[in-house]
CSV table of C-alpha atoms and ligand atoms in Angstrom, one decimal:
chain,number,residue,atom,x,y,z
A,1,UNK,CA,21.4,97.9,-22.0
A,2,UNK,CA,19.0,95.8,-20.2
A,3,UNK,CA,17.6,94.6,-23.5
A,4,UNK,CA,21.0,93.7,-24.8
A,5,UNK,CA,21.9,91.7,-21.6
A,6,UNK,CA,18.6,89.9,-21.9
A,7,UNK,CA,19.3,88.9,-25.6
A,8,UNK,CA,22.8,87.8,-24.8
A,9,UNK,CA,21.6,85.6,-22.0
A,10,UNK,CA,18.9,84.2,-24.2
A,11,UNK,CA,21.3,83.3,-26.9
A,12,UNK,CA,23.7,81.6,-24.5
A,13,UNK,CA,21.0,79.5,-23.0
A,14,UNK,CA,19.6,78.6,-26.4
A,15,UNK,CA,23.0,77.4,-27.6
A,16,UNK,CA,23.6,75.4,-24.5
A,17,UNK,CA,20.1,73.9,-24.9
A,18,UNK,CA,20.7,73.0,-28.5
A,19,UNK,CA,24.1,71.5,-27.7
A,20,UNK,CA,22.6,69.4,-24.9
A,21,UNK,CA,19.8,68.0,-27.1
A,22,UNK,CA,22.2,67.2,-29.9
A,23,UNK,CA,24.7,65.4,-27.7
A,24,UNK,CA,21.9,63.3,-26.3
A,25,UNK,CA,20.2,62.7,-29.6
A,26,UNK,CA,23.0,61.5,-31.8
A,27,UNK,CA,24.5,58.3,-30.4
A,28,UNK,CA,25.1,54.6,-31.2
A,29,UNK,CA,23.7,51.9,-28.9
A,30,UNK,CA,24.5,48.2,-28.9
A,31,UNK,CA,22.7,45.1,-27.9
A,32,UNK,CA,24.1,43.1,-26.2
A,33,UNK,CA,26.5,45.4,-24.5
A,34,UNK,CA,28.7,42.4,-23.6
A,35,UNK,CA,29.5,40.8,-27.0
A,36,UNK,CA,31.1,37.4,-27.5
A,37,UNK,CA,32.2,35.4,-30.6
A,38,UNK,CA,29.2,33.7,-32.2
A,39,UNK,CA,26.7,36.3,-31.1
A,40,UNK,CA,24.4,38.6,-33.0
A,41,UNK,CA,24.9,42.4,-32.6
A,42,UNK,CA,22.1,44.9,-32.9
A,43,UNK,CA,23.3,48.4,-33.7
A,44,UNK,CA,20.8,51.3,-33.3
A,45,UNK,CA,21.3,54.9,-34.1
A,46,UNK,CA,19.7,57.5,-31.9
A,47,UNK,CA,19.5,60.6,-34.0
A,48,UNK,CA,17.3,63.6,-34.3
A,49,UNK,CA,17.6,63.4,-38.1
A,50,UNK,CA,15.8,60.0,-37.8
A,51,UNK,CA,17.7,58.6,-40.8
A,52,UNK,CA,21.3,57.6,-41.7
A,53,UNK,CA,23.2,57.2,-44.9
A,54,UNK,CA,25.3,54.3,-43.7
A,55,UNK,CA,26.3,52.2,-40.7
A,56,UNK,CA,29.7,50.4,-40.7
A,57,UNK,CA,31.0,47.7,-38.4
A,58,UNK,CA,34.8,47.4,-38.5
A,59,UNK,CA,34.7,49.4,-41.8
A,60,UNK,CA,32.2,47.0,-43.4
A,61,UNK,CA,28.8,48.4,-44.4
A,62,UNK,CA,25.7,47.0,-42.6
A,63,UNK,CA,22.2,46.9,-44.1
A,64,UNK,CA,19.9,49.4,-42.5
A,65,UNK,CA,16.2,48.9,-41.5
A,66,UNK,CA,13.9,50.7,-39.1
A,67,UNK,CA,13.2,48.9,-35.8
A,68,UNK,CA,11.2,50.6,-33.0
A,69,UNK,CA,11.5,53.6,-35.3
A,70,UNK,CA,15.3,53.8,-35.2
A,71,UNK,CA,17.8,53.2,-38.0
A,72,UNK,CA,19.1,49.7,-37.1
A,73,UNK,CA,21.6,47.2,-38.3
A,74,UNK,CA,22.3,43.5,-37.5
A,75,UNK,CA,25.7,41.9,-37.6
A,76,UNK,CA,26.6,38.2,-37.2
A,77,UNK,CA,29.8,37.8,-35.3
A,78,UNK,CA,31.5,34.5,-36.5
A,79,UNK,CA,32.5,32.0,-33.9
A,80,UNK,CA,36.1,32.4,-35.0
A,81,UNK,CA,36.0,36.2,-35.4
A,82,UNK,CA,39.2,37.8,-34.1
A,83,UNK,CA,38.6,39.1,-30.6
A,84,UNK,CA,39.3,42.8,-29.9
A,85,UNK,CA,37.8,46.3,-30.3
A,86,UNK,CA,35.8,47.1,-33.4
A,87,UNK,CA,34.8,50.6,-34.5
A,88,UNK,CA,31.2,51.3,-35.5
A,89,UNK,CA,30.4,54.4,-37.4
A,90,UNK,CA,27.2,56.0,-38.8
A,91,UNK,CA,26.9,58.7,-41.3
A,92,UNK,CA,23.8,60.8,-40.5
A,93,UNK,CA,21.6,62.3,-43.2
A,94,UNK,CA,23.1,65.7,-42.6
A,95,UNK,CA,26.6,64.3,-43.4
A,96,UNK,CA,27.9,64.2,-39.8
A,97,UNK,CA,29.7,61.0,-38.8
A,98,UNK,CA,29.3,59.6,-35.3
A,99,UNK,CA,31.3,56.6,-34.0
A,100,UNK,CA,31.6,54.2,-31.1
A,101,UNK,CA,33.6,51.1,-30.2
A,102,UNK,CA,32.5,47.6,-29.2
A,103,UNK,CA,34.7,44.7,-28.0
A,104,UNK,CA,34.2,41.2,-29.3
A,105,UNK,CA,35.1,39.0,-26.4
A,106,UNK,CA,36.3,35.4,-26.5
A,107,UNK,CA,33.6,32.8,-26.2
A,108,UNK,CA,34.5,30.0,-23.7
A,109,UNK,CA,34.0,26.9,-25.7
A,110,UNK,CA,33.2,23.6,-24.1
A,111,UNK,CA,34.1,20.3,-25.8
A,112,UNK,CA,32.1,17.1,-25.3
A,113,UNK,CA,32.4,13.6,-26.8
A,114,UNK,CA,29.9,12.8,-29.6
A,115,UNK,CA,28.9,9.8,-31.6
A,116,UNK,CA,27.5,9.1,-35.1
A,117,UNK,CA,24.2,7.2,-34.9
A,118,UNK,CA,23.9,3.7,-36.3
A,119,UNK,CA,21.6,4.8,-39.1
A,120,UNK,CA,24.5,7.0,-40.5
A,121,UNK,CA,27.1,4.2,-40.2
A,122,UNK,CA,28.0,4.4,-36.5
A,123,UNK,CA,31.4,5.5,-35.1
A,124,UNK,CA,33.7,4.4,-37.8
A,125,UNK,CA,36.4,6.4,-39.7
A,126,UNK,CA,34.4,5.7,-42.9
A,127,UNK,CA,31.2,7.2,-41.6
A,128,UNK,CA,33.2,10.1,-40.2
A,129,UNK,CA,34.5,10.8,-43.6
A,130,UNK,CA,31.1,10.6,-45.3
A,131,UNK,CA,29.7,12.8,-42.6
A,132,UNK,CA,32.3,15.5,-43.2
A,133,UNK,CA,31.8,15.3,-47.0
A,134,UNK,CA,28.1,15.4,-47.0
A,135,UNK,CA,27.9,18.1,-44.3
A,136,UNK,CA,30.1,20.3,-46.5
A,137,UNK,CA,27.8,19.6,-49.5
A,138,UNK,CA,24.7,20.5,-47.5
A,139,UNK,CA,26.2,23.7,-46.1
A,140,UNK,CA,27.4,24.7,-49.5
A,141,UNK,CA,23.8,24.3,-50.9
A,142,UNK,CA,22.6,26.7,-48.1
A,143,UNK,CA,25.1,29.4,-49.0
A,144,UNK,CA,23.1,30.9,-51.9
A,145,UNK,CA,19.6,31.0,-50.4
A,146,UNK,CA,17.7,34.0,-51.6
A,147,UNK,CA,17.1,36.7,-49.1
A,148,UNK,CA,14.8,39.7,-49.5
A,149,UNK,CA,16.4,43.2,-49.5
A,150,UNK,CA,13.7,44.4,-47.0
A,151,UNK,CA,12.6,43.0,-43.7
A,152,UNK,CA,9.4,40.9,-43.7
A,153,UNK,CA,8.9,41.3,-39.9
A,154,UNK,CA,7.8,44.2,-37.8
A,155,UNK,CA,7.9,42.8,-34.2
A,156,UNK,CA,10.1,40.6,-32.0
A,157,UNK,CA,11.3,37.1,-33.0
A,158,UNK,CA,9.8,34.3,-30.8
A,159,UNK,CA,10.9,30.7,-30.0
A,160,UNK,CA,9.8,28.0,-32.4
A,161,UNK,CA,8.3,25.8,-29.8
A,162,UNK,CA,5.6,26.4,-27.1
A,163,UNK,CA,7.7,24.8,-24.4
A,164,UNK,CA,11.4,25.6,-24.4
A,165,UNK,CA,14.0,23.4,-22.9
A,166,UNK,CA,17.6,23.5,-24.2
A,167,UNK,CA,19.4,20.2,-24.6
A,168,UNK,CA,22.5,21.3,-26.4
A,169,UNK,CA,23.6,24.9,-26.6
A,170,UNK,CA,25.1,26.9,-29.5
A,171,UNK,CA,28.8,26.8,-30.2
A,172,UNK,CA,30.1,23.9,-28.2
A,173,UNK,CA,32.6,21.5,-29.8
A,174,UNK,CA,31.5,18.0,-30.6
A,175,UNK,CA,34.5,15.7,-30.4
A,176,UNK,CA,34.3,12.7,-32.7
A,177,UNK,CA,37.2,10.3,-33.0
A,178,UNK,CA,39.3,12.4,-35.3
A,179,UNK,CA,37.3,15.6,-35.8
A,180,UNK,CA,35.8,18.4,-33.9
A,181,UNK,CA,32.5,20.0,-35.1
A,182,UNK,CA,31.1,23.3,-33.8
A,183,UNK,CA,27.4,23.0,-33.0
A,184,UNK,CA,26.0,26.0,-34.9
A,185,UNK,CA,22.5,26.0,-33.6
A,186,UNK,CA,20.5,25.2,-30.4
A,187,UNK,CA,18.9,21.9,-29.7
A,188,UNK,CA,15.5,22.1,-28.0
A,189,UNK,CA,13.9,19.2,-26.4
A,190,UNK,CA,10.9,18.1,-28.4
A,191,UNK,CA,9.1,14.7,-28.6
A,192,UNK,CA,8.3,13.4,-32.0
A,193,UNK,CA,5.3,15.3,-33.5
A,194,UNK,CA,5.7,18.5,-31.5
A,195,UNK,CA,4.4,21.6,-33.4
A,196,UNK,CA,7.2,23.8,-34.8
A,197,UNK,CA,6.4,27.4,-35.4
A,198,UNK,CA,8.0,30.1,-37.6
A,199,UNK,CA,10.0,32.4,-35.4
A,200,UNK,CA,8.7,35.5,-37.3
A,201,UNK,CA,7.1,36.5,-40.6
A,202,UNK,CA,9.0,35.5,-43.7
A,203,UNK,CA,9.1,33.5,-47.0
A,204,UNK,CA,9.8,29.7,-47.0
A,205,UNK,CA,12.9,29.3,-49.2
A,206,UNK,CA,13.7,25.7,-48.6
A,207,UNK,CA,11.7,22.6,-47.8
A,208,UNK,CA,14.0,19.6,-48.3
A,209,UNK,CA,15.4,16.3,-47.0
A,210,UNK,CA,19.1,15.9,-46.3
A,211,UNK,CA,21.3,13.1,-45.1
A,212,UNK,CA,22.5,15.0,-42.0
A,213,UNK,CA,20.1,17.9,-41.6
A,214,UNK,CA,17.1,15.6,-42.1
A,215,UNK,CA,13.8,17.1,-43.1
A,216,UNK,CA,14.5,20.8,-43.1
A,217,UNK,CA,12.6,24.1,-43.5
A,218,UNK,CA,14.4,27.4,-44.0
A,219,UNK,CA,12.5,30.7,-43.7
A,220,UNK,CA,13.9,34.0,-45.0
A,221,UNK,CA,13.0,37.0,-42.8
A,222,UNK,CA,14.8,39.5,-45.1
A,223,UNK,CA,18.1,41.3,-45.0
A,224,UNK,CA,20.1,38.1,-44.7
A,225,UNK,CA,18.3,36.7,-41.6
A,226,UNK,CA,17.4,33.0,-42.2
A,227,UNK,CA,15.9,30.6,-39.6
A,228,UNK,CA,16.5,26.9,-39.9
A,229,UNK,CA,14.4,24.1,-38.5
A,230,UNK,CA,16.1,20.7,-38.7
A,231,UNK,CA,15.4,16.9,-38.1
A,232,UNK,CA,11.7,17.4,-38.7
A,233,UNK,CA,9.2,14.5,-38.9
A,234,UNK,CA,7.1,16.4,-41.4
A,235,UNK,CA,7.1,19.8,-43.1
A,236,UNK,CA,3.7,21.6,-43.5
A,237,UNK,CA,4.8,24.4,-45.8
A,238,UNK,CA,5.8,24.8,-49.4
A,239,UNK,CA,8.8,26.7,-50.9
A,240,UNK,CA,7.7,30.3,-51.8
A,241,UNK,CA,4.9,30.4,-49.2
A,242,UNK,CA,4.6,33.4,-46.9
A,243,UNK,CA,4.4,32.5,-43.2
A,244,UNK,CA,3.5,34.6,-40.3
A,245,UNK,CA,5.1,34.5,-36.8
A,246,UNK,CA,3.7,31.5,-34.9
A,247,UNK,CA,2.4,29.6,-38.0
A,248,UNK,CA,3.0,25.9,-37.9
A,249,UNK,CA,5.8,25.1,-40.4
A,250,UNK,CA,6.0,21.4,-39.5
A,251,UNK,CA,6.4,18.8,-36.7
A,252,UNK,CA,9.6,17.8,-34.9
A,253,UNK,CA,11.3,14.5,-35.3
A,254,UNK,CA,14.7,12.9,-35.5
A,255,UNK,CA,15.4,12.7,-39.2
A,256,UNK,CA,19.0,13.0,-40.4
A,257,UNK,CA,22.0,13.3,-38.0
A,258,UNK,CA,20.0,12.9,-34.7
A,259,UNK,CA,20.0,10.1,-32.2
A,260,UNK,CA,16.9,11.2,-30.4
A,261,UNK,CA,13.9,13.4,-31.2
A,262,UNK,CA,14.6,17.1,-30.8
A,263,UNK,CA,14.4,20.4,-32.8
A,264,UNK,CA,17.7,21.9,-34.0
A,265,UNK,CA,17.1,25.6,-34.5
A,266,UNK,CA,19.6,27.9,-36.3
A,267,UNK,CA,19.8,31.5,-37.2
A,268,UNK,CA,22.1,32.9,-39.9
A,269,UNK,CA,22.7,36.6,-40.6
A,270,UNK,CA,24.1,36.9,-44.2
A,271,UNK,CA,25.6,33.4,-43.9
A,272,UNK,CA,27.0,33.7,-40.3
A,273,UNK,CA,25.5,31.3,-37.8
A,274,UNK,CA,24.8,33.1,-34.5
A,275,UNK,CA,23.5,31.9,-31.1
A,276,UNK,CA,19.7,31.7,-31.7
A,277,UNK,CA,19.0,32.1,-27.9
A,278,UNK,CA,21.0,35.5,-28.0
A,279,UNK,CA,19.2,36.4,-31.2
A,280,UNK,CA,15.8,36.0,-29.7
A,281,UNK,CA,16.9,38.1,-26.7
A,282,UNK,CA,17.8,41.0,-28.9
A,283,UNK,CA,14.1,41.7,-29.6
A,284,UNK,CA,12.7,41.3,-26.1
B,301,ZN,ZN1,21.7,20.5,-33.2
């Protein structure tokens, strides 16, 4: 009798113990917890199985990689993504599906007047039209940049300049006479000739010169993550070259659509531009 009681008690305690561990082990965590339009979202799966079959955001599959030893996915939330609650699910390797929700909140967008520099025709309707047409062309040419199906990086992403001072933030609306343009990167203050560094390991996919983007370097970090460095004075890398985090990729300038020296830095996740400042914060 005593033995049987002991066994019963042991089984109950063990089951409770197992239940407790499982509940704590299998969960979905988000960074940032407060998510706004135009921001990147990191989804991490905390699971005792240590691997997952799939992660979905709003029903759409997300590519999976290991970060800090956890199955992880990155999602770029478009600036005009519908606000509201989205479901996130993960299918664990044992077939169980866990889920959670995250709300995409409305970004408060500021609008500020903007001009076209004299070198691009000044503030005339004509130069506005050529700006719109050529920007569309440039953006289209960036839609099909190759991206590796694995991550090239293993540690945090770091700022592209030694000294960071933000001139123009991501996402605000630039009001020209007849059009509004969303600023899809961050402008860092940088005098001409300041060293520009790769934000992480990756392969240089584009070294080019464009009417609006100016001298441009684009680095592929894998799984759809591309970093853009615009308005450079000079590029110091070649297409196809592997770069490590902190390597000099060029020097800042004011080439293209820029009326003063600065570095425009953009991050895209599978074609979606996200706030680079928030992106860097994900890995801190
Ligand atoms: Zn800019």
